[in-house]
Amino acid sequence: NAGVTQTPKFQVLKTGQSMTLQCAQDMNHEYMSWYRQDPGMGLRLIHYSVGAGITDQGEVPNGYNVSRSTTEDFPLRLLSAAPSQTSVYFCASSLGGPYQPQHFGDGTRLSIL
Amino acid sequence: KQEVTQIPAALSVPEGENLVLNCSFTDSAIYNLQWFRQDPGKGLTSLLLIQSSQREQTSGRLNASLDKSSGRSTLYIAASQPGDSATYLCAVSNDYKLSFGAGTTVTVRA
């Protein structure tokens, strides 16, 4: 049982480039979410999904897009990378929303030059 | 907007001492509160979840209390061990979202 898998683990981009961070879970969880973690600021919610075909914005959605075509996958797209998006990105999933224990991936460390 | 605060930001204790970690939140209209552990370079692991109707939750050496009306939760770790060294984060849920504190980094000295 792999749990929540995030790829890549590390990535360096140049300003203006685009990329997709991948997140997959094999626990048949309906709720999935993306966070960014910056020093001293805790985790901030970017986007979340309550099921396939349904997504919504979190606290800091600007510059990011998501889609949820399957229960298993929830990719996060950076449209035009900016240095302010340098961060560690975490994907999480749970069976029934934020009201149940969350399962986190190991994160993607992203640097934008 | 929900604000979650964890003080202190860092804590160092000798092995065997009990740990007391604090979490406060500004909006008491929460559904539940969760405590997580994060090891360096890793994701978060859920430790305890307390429903808003509960006062405390226990798992092994861990005990978490919740006072929703005053906006506070405390995580107690009994008889700390070097393996307890990690960052501990709390998060509150409402409106279908989780709001996290910045965490307390704990070092247990052997």
mmCIF file of C-alpha atoms in Angstrom:
data_model
loop_
_atom_site.group_PDB
_atom_site.id
_atom_site.type_symbol
_atom_site.label_atom_id
_atom_site.label_comp_id
_atom_site.label_asym_id
_atom_site.label_seq_id
_atom_site.Cartn_x
_atom_site.Cartn_y
_atom_site.Cartn_z
ATOM 1 C CA ASN A 1 0.000 0.000 0.000
ATOM 2 C CA ALA A 2 1.863 3.104 -1.260
ATOM 3 C CA GLY A 3 -0.397 5.740 0.373
ATOM 4 C CA VAL A 4 0.110 9.219 -1.134
ATOM 5 C CA THR A 5 2.857 9.482 -3.753
ATOM 6 C CA GLN A 6 4.250 12.798 -4.945
ATOM 7 C CA THR A 7 6.564 13.310 -7.903
ATOM 8 C CA PRO A 8 9.065 14.762 -8.450
ATOM 9 C CA LYS A 9 10.762 15.052 -5.051
ATOM 10 C CA PHE A 10 12.927 17.994 -6.143
ATOM 11 C CA GLN A 11 12.654 20.454 -9.024
ATOM 12 C CA VAL A 12 14.419 23.629 -10.111
ATOM 13 C CA LEU A 13 12.650 25.912 -12.561
ATOM 14 C CA LYS A 14 13.368 29.205 -14.217
ATOM 15 C CA THR A 15 10.994 32.131 -13.857
ATOM 16 C CA GLY A 16 8.180 31.873 -16.398
ATOM 17 C CA GLN A 17 8.396 28.122 -16.909
ATOM 18 C CA SER A 18 5.395 25.912 -16.280
ATOM 19 C CA MET A 19 5.246 22.497 -14.695
ATOM 20 C CA THR A 20 2.931 19.965 -13.103
ATOM 21 C CA LEU A 21 3.403 18.439 -9.670
ATOM 22 C CA GLN A 22 1.924 14.969 -9.524
ATOM 23 C CA CYS A 23 -0.033 13.463 -6.632
ATOM 24 C CA ALA A 24 -1.542 9.991 -6.568
ATOM 25 C CA GLN A 25 -3.213 7.984 -3.802
ATOM 26 C CA ASP A 26 -4.254 4.344 -3.747
ATOM 27 C CA MET A 27 -6.628 4.443 -0.760
ATOM 28 C CA ASN A 28 -9.799 5.394 -2.684
ATOM 29 C CA HIS A 29 -9.983 8.692 -0.796
ATOM 30 C CA GLU A 30 -12.499 11.225 -2.037
ATOM 31 C CA TYR A 31 -10.876 14.312 -0.473
ATOM 32 C CA MET A 32 -7.504 15.531 -1.750
ATOM 33 C CA SER A 33 -5.708 18.776 -1.151
ATOM 34 C CA TRP A 34 -2.543 20.723 -1.944
ATOM 35 C CA TYR A 35 -0.571 22.799 0.562
ATOM 36 C CA ARG A 36 2.563 24.849 0.434
ATOM 37 C CA GLN A 37 4.901 25.051 3.429
ATOM 38 C CA ASP A 38 7.123 28.081 3.899
ATOM 39 C CA PRO A 39 9.484 28.716 6.832
ATOM 40 C CA GLY A 40 7.689 30.059 9.885
ATOM 41 C CA MET A 41 4.290 30.105 8.193
ATOM 42 C CA GLY A 42 2.908 26.606 8.557
ATOM 43 C CA LEU A 43 1.007 24.924 5.759
ATOM 44 C CA ARG A 44 -1.324 26.991 3.590
ATOM 45 C CA LEU A 45 -4.096 25.440 1.518
ATOM 46 C CA ILE A 46 -3.817 26.032 -2.243
ATOM 47 C CA HIS A 47 -6.660 23.965 -3.743
ATOM 48 C CA TYR A 48 -8.748 21.029 -2.671
ATOM 49 C CA SER A 49 -11.110 18.472 -4.209
ATOM 50 C CA VAL A 50 -14.021 16.600 -2.667
ATOM 51 C CA GLY A 51 -14.219 14.070 -5.481
ATOM 52 C CA ALA A 52 -13.562 13.472 -9.167
ATOM 53 C CA GLY A 53 -14.623 16.484 -11.215
ATOM 54 C CA ILE A 54 -14.992 18.798 -8.193
ATOM 55 C CA THR A 55 -12.324 21.275 -7.096
ATOM 56 C CA ASP A 56 -12.289 24.501 -5.089
ATOM 57 C CA GLN A 57 -9.845 27.206 -4.068
ATOM 58 C CA GLY A 58 -8.053 27.384 -0.776
ATOM 59 C CA GLU A 59 -6.237 30.247 0.914
ATOM 60 C CA VAL A 60 -3.515 30.890 -1.711
ATOM 61 C CA PRO A 61 -4.782 29.712 -5.151
ATOM 62 C CA ASN A 62 -3.287 32.425 -7.401
ATOM 63 C CA GLY A 63 -0.800 31.092 -9.948
ATOM 64 C CA TYR A 64 -1.927 27.471 -9.554
ATOM 65 C CA ASN A 65 -4.435 25.285 -11.397
ATOM 66 C CA VAL A 66 -5.843 21.893 -10.511
ATOM 67 C CA SER A 67 -8.131 19.302 -12.041
ATOM 68 C CA ARG A 68 -9.448 15.975 -10.774
ATOM 69 C CA SER A 69 -10.372 13.584 -13.561
ATOM 70 C CA THR A 70 -9.980 10.427 -11.441
ATOM 71 C CA THR A 71 -10.304 9.576 -7.752
ATOM 72 C CA GLU A 72 -6.618 8.600 -7.610
ATOM 73 C CA ASP A 73 -4.875 11.632 -9.142
ATOM 74 C CA PHE A 74 -4.812 15.311 -8.259
ATOM 75 C CA PRO A 75 -2.113 17.203 -10.209
ATOM 76 C CA LEU A 76 -1.098 20.776 -9.399
ATOM 77 C CA ARG A 77 -0.042 23.020 -12.282
ATOM 78 C CA LEU A 78 2.136 26.092 -12.050
ATOM 79 C CA LEU A 79 1.195 28.222 -15.028
ATOM 80 C CA SER A 80 4.132 30.671 -15.110
ATOM 81 C CA ALA A 81 6.558 30.060 -12.247
ATOM 82 C CA ALA A 82 7.624 32.996 -10.062
ATOM 83 C CA PRO A 83 10.329 33.124 -7.356
ATOM 84 C CA SER A 84 7.564 33.639 -4.757
ATOM 85 C CA GLN A 85 6.408 30.102 -5.530
ATOM 86 C CA THR A 86 9.640 28.617 -4.186
ATOM 87 C CA SER A 87 8.366 26.340 -1.450
ATOM 88 C CA VAL A 88 7.758 22.780 -0.339
ATOM 89 C CA TYR A 89 4.485 21.432 -1.709
ATOM 90 C CA PHE A 90 2.494 18.725 0.049
ATOM 91 C CA CYS A 91 -0.433 16.700 -1.192
ATOM 92 C CA ALA A 92 -2.826 15.109 1.286
ATOM 93 C CA SER A 93 -5.858 12.852 1.118
ATOM 94 C CA SER A 94 -8.560 11.538 3.422
ATOM 95 C CA LEU A 95 -11.668 9.438 3.230
ATOM 96 C CA GLY A 96 -14.122 12.115 4.289
ATOM 97 C CA GLY A 97 -12.789 15.630 3.979
ATOM 98 C CA PRO A 98 -10.694 17.646 6.438
ATOM 99 C CA TYR A 99 -12.753 16.167 9.288
ATOM 100 C CA GLN A 100 -10.865 12.883 9.230
ATOM 101 C CA PRO A 101 -7.148 12.055 9.648
ATOM 102 C CA GLN A 102 -5.122 13.347 6.716
ATOM 103 C CA HIS A 103 -2.530 11.238 4.866
ATOM 104 C CA PHE A 104 0.356 13.261 3.481
ATOM 105 C CA GLY A 105 2.899 12.617 0.762
ATOM 106 C CA ASP A 106 6.598 13.325 1.345
ATOM 107 C CA GLY A 107 6.486 16.606 -0.545
ATOM 108 C CA THR A 108 8.018 18.243 -3.607
ATOM 109 C CA ARG A 109 10.791 20.762 -2.979
ATOM 110 C CA LEU A 110 10.524 23.416 -5.685
ATOM 111 C CA SER A 111 13.016 26.204 -6.349
ATOM 112 C CA ILE A 112 12.327 28.953 -8.868
ATOM 113 C CA LEU A 113 15.280 30.984 -10.045
ATOM 114 C CA LYS B 1 -10.010 34.227 8.975
ATOM 115 C CA GLN B 2 -8.827 31.456 11.283
ATOM 116 C CA GLU B 3 -5.398 32.088 12.837
ATOM 117 C CA VAL B 4 -3.544 29.208 14.495
ATOM 118 C CA THR B 5 -0.559 29.908 16.750
ATOM 119 C CA GLN B 6 1.944 27.530 18.312
ATOM 120 C CA ILE B 7 4.260 28.779 21.033
ATOM 121 C CA PRO B 8 7.131 28.177 21.548
ATOM 122 C CA ALA B 9 8.575 27.716 18.065
ATOM 123 C CA ALA B 10 11.276 25.424 19.461
ATOM 124 C CA LEU B 11 11.811 23.386 22.610
ATOM 125 C CA SER B 12 14.729 21.323 23.951
ATOM 126 C CA VAL B 13 14.320 18.896 26.852
ATOM 127 C CA PRO B 14 16.358 16.077 28.439
ATOM 128 C CA GLU B 15 15.223 12.516 27.850
ATOM 129 C CA GLY B 16 12.521 11.382 30.258
ATOM 130 C CA GLU B 17 10.968 14.791 30.765
ATOM 131 C CA ASN B 18 7.297 15.292 29.901
ATOM 132 C CA LEU B 19 6.588 17.519 26.885
ATOM 133 C CA VAL B 20 3.820 20.126 26.792
ATOM 134 C CA LEU B 21 3.028 21.683 23.414
ATOM 135 C CA ASN B 22 0.520 24.475 22.989
ATOM 136 C CA CYS B 23 -1.837 25.418 20.165
ATOM 137 C CA SER B 24 -4.266 28.354 20.079
ATOM 138 C CA PHE B 25 -6.851 29.372 17.485
ATOM 139 C CA THR B 26 -8.941 32.504 17.026
ATOM 140 C CA ASP B 27 -12.268 31.130 15.749
ATOM 141 C CA SER B 28 -13.889 28.613 18.097
ATOM 142 C CA ALA B 29 -16.348 27.408 15.419
ATOM 143 C CA ILE B 30 -14.227 24.381 14.551
ATOM 144 C CA TYR B 31 -15.262 20.870 13.576
ATOM 145 C CA ASN B 32 -12.177 19.192 15.020
ATOM 146 C CA LEU B 33 -8.493 19.663 15.831
ATOM 147 C CA GLN B 34 -5.663 17.439 14.661
ATOM 148 C CA TRP B 35 -2.086 17.065 15.868
ATOM 149 C CA PHE B 36 0.607 16.015 13.386
ATOM 150 C CA ARG B 37 4.259 15.062 13.556
ATOM 151 C CA GLN B 38 6.729 16.044 10.829
ATOM 152 C CA ASP B 39 10.226 14.571 10.550
ATOM 153 C CA PRO B 40 12.901 16.491 8.579
ATOM 154 C CA GLY B 41 12.380 16.170 4.829
ATOM 155 C CA LYS B 42 9.178 14.198 5.274
ATOM 156 C CA GLY B 43 5.459 14.722 5.125
ATOM 157 C CA LEU B 44 3.096 14.995 8.076
ATOM 158 C CA THR B 45 1.875 12.021 10.092
ATOM 159 C CA SER B 46 -1.449 12.296 11.886
ATOM 160 C CA LEU B 47 -1.099 11.661 15.640
ATOM 161 C CA LEU B 48 -4.429 12.503 17.229
ATOM 162 C CA LEU B 49 -7.776 13.910 16.146
ATOM 163 C CA ILE B 50 -10.125 15.514 18.689
ATOM 164 C CA GLN B 51 -13.708 16.211 17.724
ATOM 165 C CA SER B 52 -15.082 19.584 18.802
ATOM 166 C CA SER B 53 -17.418 17.820 21.247
ATOM 167 C CA GLN B 54 -14.527 16.023 22.976
ATOM 168 C CA ARG B 55 -12.299 17.302 25.776
ATOM 169 C CA GLU B 56 -9.355 14.990 25.214
ATOM 170 C CA GLN B 57 -7.941 12.117 23.208
ATOM 171 C CA THR B 58 -5.211 9.645 24.132
ATOM 172 C CA SER B 59 -2.893 7.350 22.194
ATOM 173 C CA GLY B 60 -0.100 5.608 24.078
ATOM 174 C CA ARG B 61 2.194 8.262 25.599
ATOM 175 C CA LEU B 62 0.311 11.030 23.808
ATOM 176 C CA ASN B 63 -2.610 12.935 25.271
ATOM 177 C CA ALA B 64 -4.287 15.929 23.654
ATOM 178 C CA SER B 65 -6.802 18.215 25.314
ATOM 179 C CA LEU B 66 -9.178 20.688 23.715
ATOM 180 C CA ASP B 67 -10.877 23.754 25.218
ATOM 181 C CA LYS B 68 -12.897 25.022 22.284
ATOM 182 C CA SER B 69 -14.424 27.979 24.095
ATOM 183 C CA SER B 70 -11.016 29.437 24.942
ATOM 184 C CA GLY B 71 -9.471 28.426 21.612
ATOM 185 C CA ARG B 72 -6.738 26.206 23.053
ATOM 186 C CA SER B 73 -5.350 22.706 22.711
ATOM 187 C CA THR B 74 -2.411 21.087 24.474
ATOM 188 C CA LEU B 75 -0.444 18.023 23.416
ATOM 189 C CA TYR B 76 1.253 16.125 26.242
ATOM 190 C CA ILE B 77 3.977 13.578 25.517
ATOM 191 C CA ALA B 78 4.922 11.538 28.559
ATOM 192 C CA ALA B 79 8.470 10.364 29.321
ATOM 193 C CA SER B 80 10.029 11.841 26.191
ATOM 194 C CA GLN B 81 12.565 9.853 24.145
ATOM 195 C CA PRO B 82 15.145 10.953 21.551
ATOM 196 C CA GLY B 83 12.870 9.418 18.905
ATOM 197 C CA ASP B 84 10.237 12.035 19.787
ATOM 198 C CA SER B 85 12.469 14.733 18.263
ATOM 199 C CA ALA B 86 10.438 16.243 15.401
ATOM 200 C CA THR B 87 8.219 19.195 14.548
ATOM 201 C CA TYR B 88 4.676 18.996 15.897
ATOM 202 C CA LEU B 89 1.888 20.869 14.129
ATOM 203 C CA CYS B 90 -1.725 21.419 15.040
ATOM 204 C CA ALA B 91 -4.547 22.106 12.591
ATOM 205 C CA VAL B 92 -8.206 23.048 13.009
ATOM 206 C CA SER B 93 -10.955 22.278 10.523
ATOM 207 C CA ASN B 94 -13.999 24.283 9.552
ATOM 208 C CA ASP B 95 -15.710 25.288 6.321
ATOM 209 C CA TYR B 96 -14.223 22.190 4.640
ATOM 210 C CA LYS B 97 -10.647 23.400 5.143
ATOM 211 C CA LEU B 98 -7.732 22.836 7.507
ATOM 212 C CA SER B 99 -5.806 25.761 9.042
ATOM 213 C CA PHE B 100 -2.335 24.938 10.354
ATOM 214 C CA GLY B 101 -0.053 26.411 12.946
ATOM 215 C CA ALA B 102 3.640 26.902 12.102
ATOM 216 C CA GLY B 103 4.678 24.109 14.464
ATOM 217 C CA THR B 104 6.901 23.535 17.496
ATOM 218 C CA THR B 105 10.265 21.886 16.831
ATOM 219 C CA VAL B 106 11.156 19.532 19.667
ATOM 220 C CA THR B 107 14.637 18.224 20.481
ATOM 221 C CA VAL B 108 14.937 15.490 23.126
ATOM 222 C CA ARG B 109 18.522 15.256 24.409
ATOM 223 C CA ALA B 110 19.859 11.806 25.360
#
